[in-house]
Coordinates of C-alpha atoms and ligand atoms in Angstrom, one line a residue:
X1046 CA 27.5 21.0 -26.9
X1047 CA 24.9 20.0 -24.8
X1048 CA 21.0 20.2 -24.9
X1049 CA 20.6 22.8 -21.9
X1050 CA 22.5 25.0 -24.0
X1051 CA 20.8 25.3 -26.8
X1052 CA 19.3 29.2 -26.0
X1053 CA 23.1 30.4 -26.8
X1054 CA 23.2 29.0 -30.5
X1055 CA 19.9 29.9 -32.2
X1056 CA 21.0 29.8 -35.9
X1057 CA 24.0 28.4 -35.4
X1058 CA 26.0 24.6 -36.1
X1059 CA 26.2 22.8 -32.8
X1060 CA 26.9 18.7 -32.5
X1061 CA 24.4 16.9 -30.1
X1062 CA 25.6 13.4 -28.6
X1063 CA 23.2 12.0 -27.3
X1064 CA 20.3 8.5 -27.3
X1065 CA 17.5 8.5 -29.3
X1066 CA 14.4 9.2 -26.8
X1067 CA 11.9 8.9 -29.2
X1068 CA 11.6 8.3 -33.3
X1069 CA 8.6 8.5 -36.1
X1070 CA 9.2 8.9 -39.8
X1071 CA 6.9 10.3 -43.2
X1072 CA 7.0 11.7 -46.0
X1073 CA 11.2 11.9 -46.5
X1074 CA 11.6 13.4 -43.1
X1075 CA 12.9 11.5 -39.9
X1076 CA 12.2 12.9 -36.1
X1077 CA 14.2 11.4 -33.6
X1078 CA 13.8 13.3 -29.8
X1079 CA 17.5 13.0 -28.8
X1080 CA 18.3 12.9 -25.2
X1081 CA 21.6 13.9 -23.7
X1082 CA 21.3 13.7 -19.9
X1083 CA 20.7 17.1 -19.5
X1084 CA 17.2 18.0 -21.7
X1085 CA 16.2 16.8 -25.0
X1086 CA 15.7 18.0 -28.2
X1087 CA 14.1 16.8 -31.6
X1088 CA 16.2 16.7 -34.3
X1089 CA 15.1 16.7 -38.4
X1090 CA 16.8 14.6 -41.0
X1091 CA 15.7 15.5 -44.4
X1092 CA 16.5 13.0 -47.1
X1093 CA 17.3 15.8 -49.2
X1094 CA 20.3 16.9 -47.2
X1095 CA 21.7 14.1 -45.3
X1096 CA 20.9 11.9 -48.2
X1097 CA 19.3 8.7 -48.6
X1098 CA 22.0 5.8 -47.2
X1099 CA 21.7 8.3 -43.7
X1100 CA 18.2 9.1 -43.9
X1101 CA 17.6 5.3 -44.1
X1102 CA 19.8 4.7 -41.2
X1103 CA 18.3 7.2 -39.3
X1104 CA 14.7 5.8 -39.6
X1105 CA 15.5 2.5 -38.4
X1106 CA 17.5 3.7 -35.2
X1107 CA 15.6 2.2 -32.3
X1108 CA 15.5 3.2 -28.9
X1109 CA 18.2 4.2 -27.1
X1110 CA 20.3 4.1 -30.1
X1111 CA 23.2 6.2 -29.2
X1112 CA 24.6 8.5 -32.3
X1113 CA 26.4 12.2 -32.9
X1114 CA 24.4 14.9 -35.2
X1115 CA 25.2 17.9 -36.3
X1116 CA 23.2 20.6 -37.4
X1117 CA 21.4 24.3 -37.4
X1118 CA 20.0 25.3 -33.7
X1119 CA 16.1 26.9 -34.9
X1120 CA 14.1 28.2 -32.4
X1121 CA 10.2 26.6 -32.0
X1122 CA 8.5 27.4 -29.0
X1123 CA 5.9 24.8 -29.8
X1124 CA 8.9 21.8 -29.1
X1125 CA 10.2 20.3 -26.3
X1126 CA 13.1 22.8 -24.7
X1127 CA 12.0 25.6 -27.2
X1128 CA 14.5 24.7 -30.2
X1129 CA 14.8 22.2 -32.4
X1130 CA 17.7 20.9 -34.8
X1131 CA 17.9 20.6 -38.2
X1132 CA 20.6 17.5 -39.2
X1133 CA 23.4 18.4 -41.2
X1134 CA 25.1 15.3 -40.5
X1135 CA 24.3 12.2 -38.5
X1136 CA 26.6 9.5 -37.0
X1137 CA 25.1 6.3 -35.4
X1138 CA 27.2 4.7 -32.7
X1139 CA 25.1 1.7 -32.3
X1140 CA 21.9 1.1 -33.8
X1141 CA 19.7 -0.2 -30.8
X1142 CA 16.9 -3.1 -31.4
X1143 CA 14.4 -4.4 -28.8
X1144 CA 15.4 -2.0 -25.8
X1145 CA 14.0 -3.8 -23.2
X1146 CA 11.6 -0.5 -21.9
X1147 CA 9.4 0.0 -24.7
X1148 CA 7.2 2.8 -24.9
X1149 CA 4.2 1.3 -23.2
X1150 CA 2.8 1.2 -19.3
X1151 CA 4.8 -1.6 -17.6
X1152 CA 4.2 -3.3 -14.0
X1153 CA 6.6 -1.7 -10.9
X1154 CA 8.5 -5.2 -10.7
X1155 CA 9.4 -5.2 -14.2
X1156 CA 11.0 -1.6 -13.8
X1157 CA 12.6 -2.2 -11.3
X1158 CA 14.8 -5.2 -12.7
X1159 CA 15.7 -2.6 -15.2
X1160 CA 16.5 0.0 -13.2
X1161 CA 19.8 0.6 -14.4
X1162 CA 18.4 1.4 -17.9
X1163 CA 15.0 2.8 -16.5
X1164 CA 16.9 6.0 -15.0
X1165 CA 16.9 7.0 -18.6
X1166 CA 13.3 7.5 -18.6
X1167 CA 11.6 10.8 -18.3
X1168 CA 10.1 10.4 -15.2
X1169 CA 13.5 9.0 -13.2
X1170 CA 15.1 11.7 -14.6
X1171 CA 13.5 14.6 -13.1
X1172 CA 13.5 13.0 -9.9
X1173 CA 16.7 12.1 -9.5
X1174 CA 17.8 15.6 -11.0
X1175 CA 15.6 17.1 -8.0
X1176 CA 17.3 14.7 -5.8
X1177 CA 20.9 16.6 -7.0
X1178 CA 19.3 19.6 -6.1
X1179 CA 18.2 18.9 -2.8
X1180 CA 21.4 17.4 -2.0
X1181 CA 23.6 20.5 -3.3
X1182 CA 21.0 23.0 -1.2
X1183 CA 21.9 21.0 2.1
X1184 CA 24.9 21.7 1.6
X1185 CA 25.0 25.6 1.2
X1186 CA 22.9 25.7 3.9
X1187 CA 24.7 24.1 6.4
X1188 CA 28.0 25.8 5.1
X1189 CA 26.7 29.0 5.3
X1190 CA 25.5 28.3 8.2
X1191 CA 28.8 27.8 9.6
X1192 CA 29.1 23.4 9.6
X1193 CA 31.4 21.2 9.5
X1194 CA 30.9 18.3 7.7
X1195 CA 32.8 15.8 9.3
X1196 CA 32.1 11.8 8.2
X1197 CA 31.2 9.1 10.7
X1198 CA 32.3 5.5 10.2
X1199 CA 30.3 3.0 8.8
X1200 CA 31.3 0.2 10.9
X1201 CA 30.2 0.6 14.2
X1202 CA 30.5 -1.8 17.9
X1203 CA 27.4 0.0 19.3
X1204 CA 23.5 0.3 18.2
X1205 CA 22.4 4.2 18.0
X1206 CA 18.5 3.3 17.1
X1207 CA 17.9 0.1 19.0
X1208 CA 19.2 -3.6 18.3
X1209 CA 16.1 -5.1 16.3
X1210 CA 17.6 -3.5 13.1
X1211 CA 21.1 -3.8 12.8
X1212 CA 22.5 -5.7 10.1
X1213 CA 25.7 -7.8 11.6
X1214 CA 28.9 -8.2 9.8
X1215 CA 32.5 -9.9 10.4
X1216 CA 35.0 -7.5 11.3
X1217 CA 38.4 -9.3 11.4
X1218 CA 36.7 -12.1 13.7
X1219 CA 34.6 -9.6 15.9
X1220 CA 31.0 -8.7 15.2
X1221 CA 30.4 -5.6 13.7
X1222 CA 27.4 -3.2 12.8
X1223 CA 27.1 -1.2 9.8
X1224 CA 26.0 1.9 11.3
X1225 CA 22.3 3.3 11.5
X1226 CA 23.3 6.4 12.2
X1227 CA 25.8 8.7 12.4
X1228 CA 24.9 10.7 15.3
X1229 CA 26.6 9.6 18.3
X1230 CA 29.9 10.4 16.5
X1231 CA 28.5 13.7 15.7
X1232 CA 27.7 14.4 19.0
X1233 CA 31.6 14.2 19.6
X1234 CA 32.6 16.2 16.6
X1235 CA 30.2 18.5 17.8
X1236 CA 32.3 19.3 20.7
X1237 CA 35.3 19.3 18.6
X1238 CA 33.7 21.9 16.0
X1239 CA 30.7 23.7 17.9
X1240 CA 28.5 23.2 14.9
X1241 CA 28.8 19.5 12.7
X1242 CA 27.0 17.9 10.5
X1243 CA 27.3 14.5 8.9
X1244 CA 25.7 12.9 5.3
X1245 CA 26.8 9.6 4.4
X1246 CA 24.6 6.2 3.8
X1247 CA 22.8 4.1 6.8
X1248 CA 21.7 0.7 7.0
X1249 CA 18.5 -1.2 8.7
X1250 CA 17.2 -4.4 8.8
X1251 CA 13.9 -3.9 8.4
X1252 CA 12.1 -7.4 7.2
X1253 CA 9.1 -5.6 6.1
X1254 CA 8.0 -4.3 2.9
X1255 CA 6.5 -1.1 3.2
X1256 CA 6.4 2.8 1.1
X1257 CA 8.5 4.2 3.3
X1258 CA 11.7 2.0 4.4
X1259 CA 14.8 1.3 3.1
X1260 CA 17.8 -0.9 4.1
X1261 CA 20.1 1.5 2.7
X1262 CA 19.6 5.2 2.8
X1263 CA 21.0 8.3 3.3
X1264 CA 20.9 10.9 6.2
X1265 CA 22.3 14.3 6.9
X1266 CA 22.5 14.5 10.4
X1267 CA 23.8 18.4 12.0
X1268 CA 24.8 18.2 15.6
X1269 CA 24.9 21.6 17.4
X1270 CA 26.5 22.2 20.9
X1271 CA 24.1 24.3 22.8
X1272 CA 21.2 24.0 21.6
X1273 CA 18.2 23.0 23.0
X1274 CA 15.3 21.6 21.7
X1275 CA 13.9 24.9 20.8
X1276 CA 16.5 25.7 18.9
X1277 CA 17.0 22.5 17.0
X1278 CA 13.4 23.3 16.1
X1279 CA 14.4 26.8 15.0
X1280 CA 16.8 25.2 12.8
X1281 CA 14.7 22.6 11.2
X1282 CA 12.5 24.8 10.0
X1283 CA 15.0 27.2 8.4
X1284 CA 16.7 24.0 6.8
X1285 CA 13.6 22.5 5.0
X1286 CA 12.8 25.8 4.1
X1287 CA 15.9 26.7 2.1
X1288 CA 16.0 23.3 0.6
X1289 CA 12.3 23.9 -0.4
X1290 CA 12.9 27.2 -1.6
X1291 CA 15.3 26.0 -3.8
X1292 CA 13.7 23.5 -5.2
X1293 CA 11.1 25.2 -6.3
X1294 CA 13.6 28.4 -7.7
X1295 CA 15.4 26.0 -9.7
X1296 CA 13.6 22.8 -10.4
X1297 CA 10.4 23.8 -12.2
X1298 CA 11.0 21.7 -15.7
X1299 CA 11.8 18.5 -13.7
X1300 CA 8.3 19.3 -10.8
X1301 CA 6.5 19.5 -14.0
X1302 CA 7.3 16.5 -16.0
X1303 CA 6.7 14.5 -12.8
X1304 CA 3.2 16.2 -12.8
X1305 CA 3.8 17.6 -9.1
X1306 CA 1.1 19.9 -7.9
X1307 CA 3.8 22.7 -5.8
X1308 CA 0.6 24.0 -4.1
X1309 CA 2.1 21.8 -1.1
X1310 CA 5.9 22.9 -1.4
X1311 CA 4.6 26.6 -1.8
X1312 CA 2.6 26.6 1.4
X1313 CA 5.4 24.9 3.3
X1314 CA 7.5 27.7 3.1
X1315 CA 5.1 29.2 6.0
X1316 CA 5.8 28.3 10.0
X1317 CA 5.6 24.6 10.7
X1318 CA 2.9 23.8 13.2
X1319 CA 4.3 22.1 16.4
X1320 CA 2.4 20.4 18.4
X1321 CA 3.1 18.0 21.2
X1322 CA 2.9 14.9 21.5
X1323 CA -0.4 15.2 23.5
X1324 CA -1.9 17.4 21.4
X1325 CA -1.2 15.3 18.1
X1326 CA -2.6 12.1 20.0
X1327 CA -6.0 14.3 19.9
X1328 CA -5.9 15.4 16.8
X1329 CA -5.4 11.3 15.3
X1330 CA -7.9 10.0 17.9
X1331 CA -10.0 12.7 16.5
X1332 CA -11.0 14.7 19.5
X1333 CA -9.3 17.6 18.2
X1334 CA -10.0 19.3 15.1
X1335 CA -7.6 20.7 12.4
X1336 CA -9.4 24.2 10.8
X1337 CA -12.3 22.2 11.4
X1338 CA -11.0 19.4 9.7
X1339 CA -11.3 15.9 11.8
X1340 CA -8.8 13.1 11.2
X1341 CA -11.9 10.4 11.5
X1342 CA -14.5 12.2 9.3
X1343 CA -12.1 13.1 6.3
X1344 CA -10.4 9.7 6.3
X1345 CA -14.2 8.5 6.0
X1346 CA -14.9 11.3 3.3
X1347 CA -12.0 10.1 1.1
X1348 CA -13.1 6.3 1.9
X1349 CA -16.3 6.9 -0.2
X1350 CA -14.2 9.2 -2.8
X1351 CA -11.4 6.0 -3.8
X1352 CA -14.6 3.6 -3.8
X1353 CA -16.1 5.8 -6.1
X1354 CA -12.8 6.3 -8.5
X1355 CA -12.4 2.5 -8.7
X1356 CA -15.8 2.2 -10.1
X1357 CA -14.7 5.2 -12.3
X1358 CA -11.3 3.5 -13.7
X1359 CA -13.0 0.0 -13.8
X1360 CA -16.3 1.0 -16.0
X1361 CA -13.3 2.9 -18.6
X1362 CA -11.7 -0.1 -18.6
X1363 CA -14.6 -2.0 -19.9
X1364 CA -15.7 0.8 -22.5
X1365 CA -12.1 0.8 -24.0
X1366 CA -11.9 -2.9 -24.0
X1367 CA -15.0 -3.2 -25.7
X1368 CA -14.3 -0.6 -27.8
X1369 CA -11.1 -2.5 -29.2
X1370 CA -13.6 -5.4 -30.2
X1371 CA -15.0 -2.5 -32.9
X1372 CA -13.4 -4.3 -36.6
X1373 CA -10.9 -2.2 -38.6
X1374 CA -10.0 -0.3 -35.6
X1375 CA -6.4 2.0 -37.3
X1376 CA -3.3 0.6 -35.3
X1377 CA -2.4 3.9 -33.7
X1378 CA -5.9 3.4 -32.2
X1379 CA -5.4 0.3 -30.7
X1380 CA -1.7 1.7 -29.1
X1381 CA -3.7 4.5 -27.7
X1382 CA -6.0 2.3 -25.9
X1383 CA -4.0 -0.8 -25.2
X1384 CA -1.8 2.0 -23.7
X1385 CA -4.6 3.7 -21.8
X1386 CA -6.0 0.4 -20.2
X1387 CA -2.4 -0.2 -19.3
X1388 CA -2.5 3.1 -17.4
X1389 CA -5.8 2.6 -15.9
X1390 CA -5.3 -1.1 -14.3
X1391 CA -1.9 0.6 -12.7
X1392 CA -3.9 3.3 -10.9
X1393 CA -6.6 0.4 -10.4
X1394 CA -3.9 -1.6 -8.5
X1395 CA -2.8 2.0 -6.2
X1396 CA -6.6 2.5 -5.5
X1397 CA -7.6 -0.9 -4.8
X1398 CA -4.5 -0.6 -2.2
X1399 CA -5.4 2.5 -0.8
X1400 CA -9.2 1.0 -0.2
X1401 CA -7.7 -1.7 2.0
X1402 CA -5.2 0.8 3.7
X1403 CA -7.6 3.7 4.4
X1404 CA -10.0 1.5 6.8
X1405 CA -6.9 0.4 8.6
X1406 CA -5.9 4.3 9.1
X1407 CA -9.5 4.7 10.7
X1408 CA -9.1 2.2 13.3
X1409 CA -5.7 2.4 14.1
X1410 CA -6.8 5.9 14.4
X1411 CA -9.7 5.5 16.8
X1412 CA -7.7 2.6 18.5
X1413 CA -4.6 4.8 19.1
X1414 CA -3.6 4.1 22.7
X1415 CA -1.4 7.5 24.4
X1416 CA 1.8 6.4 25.3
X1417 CA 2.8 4.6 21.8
X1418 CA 5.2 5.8 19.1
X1419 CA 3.5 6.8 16.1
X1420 CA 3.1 4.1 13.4
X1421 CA 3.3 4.9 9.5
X1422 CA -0.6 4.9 9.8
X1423 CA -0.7 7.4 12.5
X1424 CA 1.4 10.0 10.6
X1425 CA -0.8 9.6 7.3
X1426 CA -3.7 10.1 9.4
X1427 CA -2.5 13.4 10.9
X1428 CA -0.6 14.8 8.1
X1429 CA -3.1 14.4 6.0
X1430 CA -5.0 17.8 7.7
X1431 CA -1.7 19.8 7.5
X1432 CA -0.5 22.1 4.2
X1433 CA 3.0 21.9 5.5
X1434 CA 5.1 19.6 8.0
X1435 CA 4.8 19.8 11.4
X1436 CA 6.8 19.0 14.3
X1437 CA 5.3 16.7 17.0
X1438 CA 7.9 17.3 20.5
X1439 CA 7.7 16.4 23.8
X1440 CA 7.5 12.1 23.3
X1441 CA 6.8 9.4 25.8
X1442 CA 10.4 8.9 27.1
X1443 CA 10.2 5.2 26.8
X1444 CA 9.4 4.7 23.6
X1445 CA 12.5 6.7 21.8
X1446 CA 15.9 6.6 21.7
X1447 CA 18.4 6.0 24.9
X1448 CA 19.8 9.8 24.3
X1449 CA 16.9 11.8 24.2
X1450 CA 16.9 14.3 27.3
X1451 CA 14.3 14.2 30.2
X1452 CA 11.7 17.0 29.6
X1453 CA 13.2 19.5 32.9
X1454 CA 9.8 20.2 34.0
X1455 CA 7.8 17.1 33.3
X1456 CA 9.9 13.7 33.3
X1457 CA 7.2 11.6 31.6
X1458 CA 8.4 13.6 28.3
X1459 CA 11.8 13.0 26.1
X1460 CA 12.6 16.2 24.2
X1461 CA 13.1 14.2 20.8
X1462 CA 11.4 16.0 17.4
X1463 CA 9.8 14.3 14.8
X1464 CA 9.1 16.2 11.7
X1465 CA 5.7 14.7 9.2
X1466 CA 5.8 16.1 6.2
X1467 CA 2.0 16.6 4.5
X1468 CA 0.2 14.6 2.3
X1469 CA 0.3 11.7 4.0
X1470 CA 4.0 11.4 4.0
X1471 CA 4.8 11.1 7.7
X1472 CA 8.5 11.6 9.1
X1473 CA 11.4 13.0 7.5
X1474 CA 13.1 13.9 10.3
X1475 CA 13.8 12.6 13.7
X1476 CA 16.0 14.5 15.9
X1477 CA 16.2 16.3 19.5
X1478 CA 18.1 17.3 22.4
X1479 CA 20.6 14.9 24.2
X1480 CA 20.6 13.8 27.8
X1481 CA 23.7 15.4 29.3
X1482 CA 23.5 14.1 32.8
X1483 CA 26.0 10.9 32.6
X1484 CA 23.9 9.2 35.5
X1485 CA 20.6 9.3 33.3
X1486 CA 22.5 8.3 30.2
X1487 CA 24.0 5.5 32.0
X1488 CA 20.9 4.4 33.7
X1489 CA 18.7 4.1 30.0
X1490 CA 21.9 2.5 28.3
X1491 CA 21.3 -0.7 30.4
X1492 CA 17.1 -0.1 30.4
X1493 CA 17.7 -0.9 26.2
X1494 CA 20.3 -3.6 27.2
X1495 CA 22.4 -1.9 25.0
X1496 CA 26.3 -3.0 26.1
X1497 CA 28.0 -0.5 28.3
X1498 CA 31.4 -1.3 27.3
X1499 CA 30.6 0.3 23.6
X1500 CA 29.3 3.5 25.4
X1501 CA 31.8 4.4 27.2
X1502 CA 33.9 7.0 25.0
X1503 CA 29.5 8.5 24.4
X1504 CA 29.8 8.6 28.1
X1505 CA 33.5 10.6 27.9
X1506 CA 31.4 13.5 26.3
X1507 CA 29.2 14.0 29.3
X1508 CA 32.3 13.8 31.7
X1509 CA 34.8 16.1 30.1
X1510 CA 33.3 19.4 29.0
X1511 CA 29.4 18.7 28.7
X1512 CA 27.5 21.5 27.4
X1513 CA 23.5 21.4 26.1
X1514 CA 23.5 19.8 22.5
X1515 CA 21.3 18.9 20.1
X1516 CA 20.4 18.0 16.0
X1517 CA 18.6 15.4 14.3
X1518 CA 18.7 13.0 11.4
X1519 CA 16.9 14.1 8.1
X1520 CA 16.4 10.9 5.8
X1521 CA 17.1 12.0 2.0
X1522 CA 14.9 9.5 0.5
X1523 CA 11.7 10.7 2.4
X1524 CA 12.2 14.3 1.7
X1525 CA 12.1 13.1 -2.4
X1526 CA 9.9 11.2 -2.0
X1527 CA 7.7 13.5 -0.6
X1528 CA 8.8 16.2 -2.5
X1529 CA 8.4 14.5 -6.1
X1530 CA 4.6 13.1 -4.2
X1531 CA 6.1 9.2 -5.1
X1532 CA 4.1 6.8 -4.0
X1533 CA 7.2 4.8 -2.8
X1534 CA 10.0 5.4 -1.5
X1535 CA 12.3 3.5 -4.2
X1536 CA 12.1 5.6 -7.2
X1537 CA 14.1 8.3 -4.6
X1538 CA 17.5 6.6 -4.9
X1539 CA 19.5 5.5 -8.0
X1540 CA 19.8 2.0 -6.9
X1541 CA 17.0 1.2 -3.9
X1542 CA 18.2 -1.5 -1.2
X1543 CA 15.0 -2.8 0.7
X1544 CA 13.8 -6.2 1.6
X1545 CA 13.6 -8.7 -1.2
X1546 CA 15.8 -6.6 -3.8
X1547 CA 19.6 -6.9 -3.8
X1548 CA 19.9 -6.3 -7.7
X1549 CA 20.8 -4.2 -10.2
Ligands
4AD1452 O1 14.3 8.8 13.4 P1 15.6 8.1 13.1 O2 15.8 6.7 13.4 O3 16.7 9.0 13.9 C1 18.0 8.8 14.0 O4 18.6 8.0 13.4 C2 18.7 9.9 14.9 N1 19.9 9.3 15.3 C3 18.9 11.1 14.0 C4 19.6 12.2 14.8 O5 19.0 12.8 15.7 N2 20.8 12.5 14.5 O6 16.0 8.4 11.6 C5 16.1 9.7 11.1 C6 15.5 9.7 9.8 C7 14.0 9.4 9.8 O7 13.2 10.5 10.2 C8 13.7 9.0 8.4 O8 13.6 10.2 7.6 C9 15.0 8.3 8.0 O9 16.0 8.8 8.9 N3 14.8 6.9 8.0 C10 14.7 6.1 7.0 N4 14.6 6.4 5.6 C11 14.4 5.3 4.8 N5 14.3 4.1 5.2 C12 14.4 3.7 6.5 N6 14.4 2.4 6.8 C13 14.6 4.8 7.4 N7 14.7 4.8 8.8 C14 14.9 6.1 9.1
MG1453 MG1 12.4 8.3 14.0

């Protein structure tokens, strides 16, 4: 039986397995919040009915103690999942003592050393259970859709997104890349299958510690022969959309217990602004308004708004520290505000880095020179006035990828799509249509140095049977991460890979 069921048995016997969540004691009655993966659900002991050798195991269960109960299914709106259990019977697999994630604020470092008992937590398990969601939704929607998924290798000769990144390996004595993406293979299924897309995991080097990057992440990447830009926008749109949708339709426990506002989600269900590149330069440079919203003022605005919470978090810092001074002070008392200061110098370390961030965003902002690819800063600062992603098209051609096709009617442009997701977040999603003219192609392969040798079967698709293609390259972890609001990208992915951080 498990916990999500519970609404079919009211009255009845059911066995729970499950870990103990949670456990207080009084007055001949034990409470123990049992979690079985899939919701949770306080359970009663009564010392009167499972006796006293049980109840007194049952009290001194500790965390994470794993154990079977059985008992009747009651109905209490006022508990967690709306039922409760009264134990008939109670069997303790193994008593637990000193679980290492006690029930207190801990530092981000800490966690994540644990992280292969910290999924167990509340928290990581909404968002890894909204993380399953938005994985099975990309799915039906490219399947009803009418994709293939077909699979690129992960050991690749050539470099798809530039050679700065690629992390090297041995492959029976030659070098070898794992891949960074999967998209020039998908370009030839694509002209095997009309409509492809792959999902599998990626790999970059990237020596930098930052909220946003990964060395190891995953990407759904749909390739689409003929479609042009316009279309790959089309489609972009009607993707996030669904996935959205769905989220939403069938996620609201887990958006709740993360605390996420949907306001954001909601209103992304509406057209996504694009804009091109030229435009969004204005708009970041602030010489451009968004609904009379400019990127210079309101970053100035919420300047003076963090300086003012910081003074906020640090005066209630001082109040409940002096107030632990007060003598006698009742033990639950000093738990409440031990835990609360814990809480507060948390937030007091996110603020204190968003007050050295936020001037940065101001002059990168003012600073921006046209021409450049847009930084992490440059995205916060525009998607910041936005209530739902928007697509920025049309890029300098120079500073994106080999395969992007020449704008037809203005060669400065590449016809590559980045999608920036609100909030702050910045890109998802980075995609486009492909140069088809083999000439072009051949002439920007040796512009990025890139080794022709390992392009020649890329080069075989614009010889034999080239039609207009397009897709892009939507990176899971930055659509949870914006869609649970993290404040980092590593709480997105069971296990994170990024600089610095090999294990668990
Ligand atoms: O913009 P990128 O580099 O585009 C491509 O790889 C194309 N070949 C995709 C295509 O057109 N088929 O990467 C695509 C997306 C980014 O928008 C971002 O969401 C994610 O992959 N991404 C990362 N996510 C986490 N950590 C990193 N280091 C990432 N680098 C890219
Ligand atoms: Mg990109």
């Amino acid at each position: 039986m498990l916990i999500k069921d519970l609404s079919n048995f009211v009255d009845k016997k059911v066995t729970l397995k499950g870990w103990v969540a949670n456990r207080r004691d009084g007055k001949g009655l034990v409470f123990i919040i049992l979690r079985d993966g899939t919701g949770q659900c306080q359970c009663i002991g009564d010392i009167n009915l499972i006796g006293e050798e049980k109840f007194n195991e049952a009290v001194s269960l500790g965390l994470e103690s794993s154990l079977i109960v059985a008992g009747k299914v009651v109905a209490d709106e006022r508990q967690i999942g709306g039922f409760e259990l009264h134990i008939s019977h109670i069997e303790v697999l193994q008593n637990v003592k000193d679980y290492p994630i006690a029930k207190k604020e801990h530092g981000i470092e800490f966690l994540m050393d644990q992280r292969h008992l910290w999924l167990r937590s509340n928290r990581q398990w909404a968002i890894m259970k909204i993380r399953n969601q938005i994985i099975f939704s990309i799915h039906t929607f490219f399947q009803n859709e009418g994709f293939v998924q077909m699979d690129a290798p992960i050991f690749t000769g050539n470099a798809c997104e530039g050679t700065s990144n690629l992390f090297e390996t041995d492959y029976y004595g030659d070098k070898a890349y794992l891949s960074q993406s999967g998209q020039l293979y998908g370009e030839a299924m694509a002209m095997a299958m009309g409509k492809i897309y792959t999902f599998g995991p990626t790999f970059r080097a990237e020596k930098s510690k930052t909220r946003r990057h990964l060395s190891e992440f995953w990407m759904i990447e749909p390739e689409m022969a003929f479609h042009d830009i316009f279309d790959n926008m089309d489609l972009i749109e009607k993707f996030l959309q669904h996935v959205l949708k769905d989220v939403l339709a069938n996620c609201q426990t887990e958006l709740k217990l993360i605390d996420r506002d949907t306001a954001l989600l909601e209103s992304s269900l509406g057209a996504f602004p694009r804009l091109t590149y030229d435009e969004a330069v204005r708009i970041i440079k602030g010489e451009q308004d968004v609904d009379g919203q400019n990127s210079i003022k309101s970053l100035e605005d919420l300047l003076a708004t963090t300086e003012n919470r910081l003074t906020e978090i640090n005066a209630e810092i001082a109040d409940r520290e002096q107030k632990l001074k007060t003598p006698g002070m009742k033990k639950g008392e000093i738990n409440f505000n031990q835990n609360k200061i814990g809480q507060l110098k948390n937030e007091a370390k996110d603020v204190e880095e968003d007050l050295r961030n936020i001037p940065q965003w101001i002059s990168s902002a003012k600073n921006f020179e046209y021409g450049n690819d847009f930084g992490g800063s440059d995205e916060t600062v525009i998607t910041r006035l936005f209530k739902s992603p928007i697509m920025v098209y049309d890029w300098p051609h120079d500073v994106k990828a080999f395969y992007l096709k020449r704008n037809p009617t203005d060669s400065r442009f590449a016809r590559g799509v980045d999608v920036l997701a609100p909030e702050g977040y910045g890109e998802i999603v980075g995609g486009g249509e492909r140069e088809t003219d083999e000439a072009l192609l051949t002439q920007k392969i040796k512009e990025h140095d890139l080794p022709m040798q390992e392009f020649e079967w890329y080069l075989d698709l614009r010889r034999y049977g080239s039609v207009p293609h397009a897709g892009f390259g939507l990176g899971l972890e930055r659509l949870v991460t914006w869609v649970c609001k993290l404040k980092h990208v590593r709480e997105s992915i069971p296990f994170p890979r990024m600089y610095g951080r090999l294990m668990p």
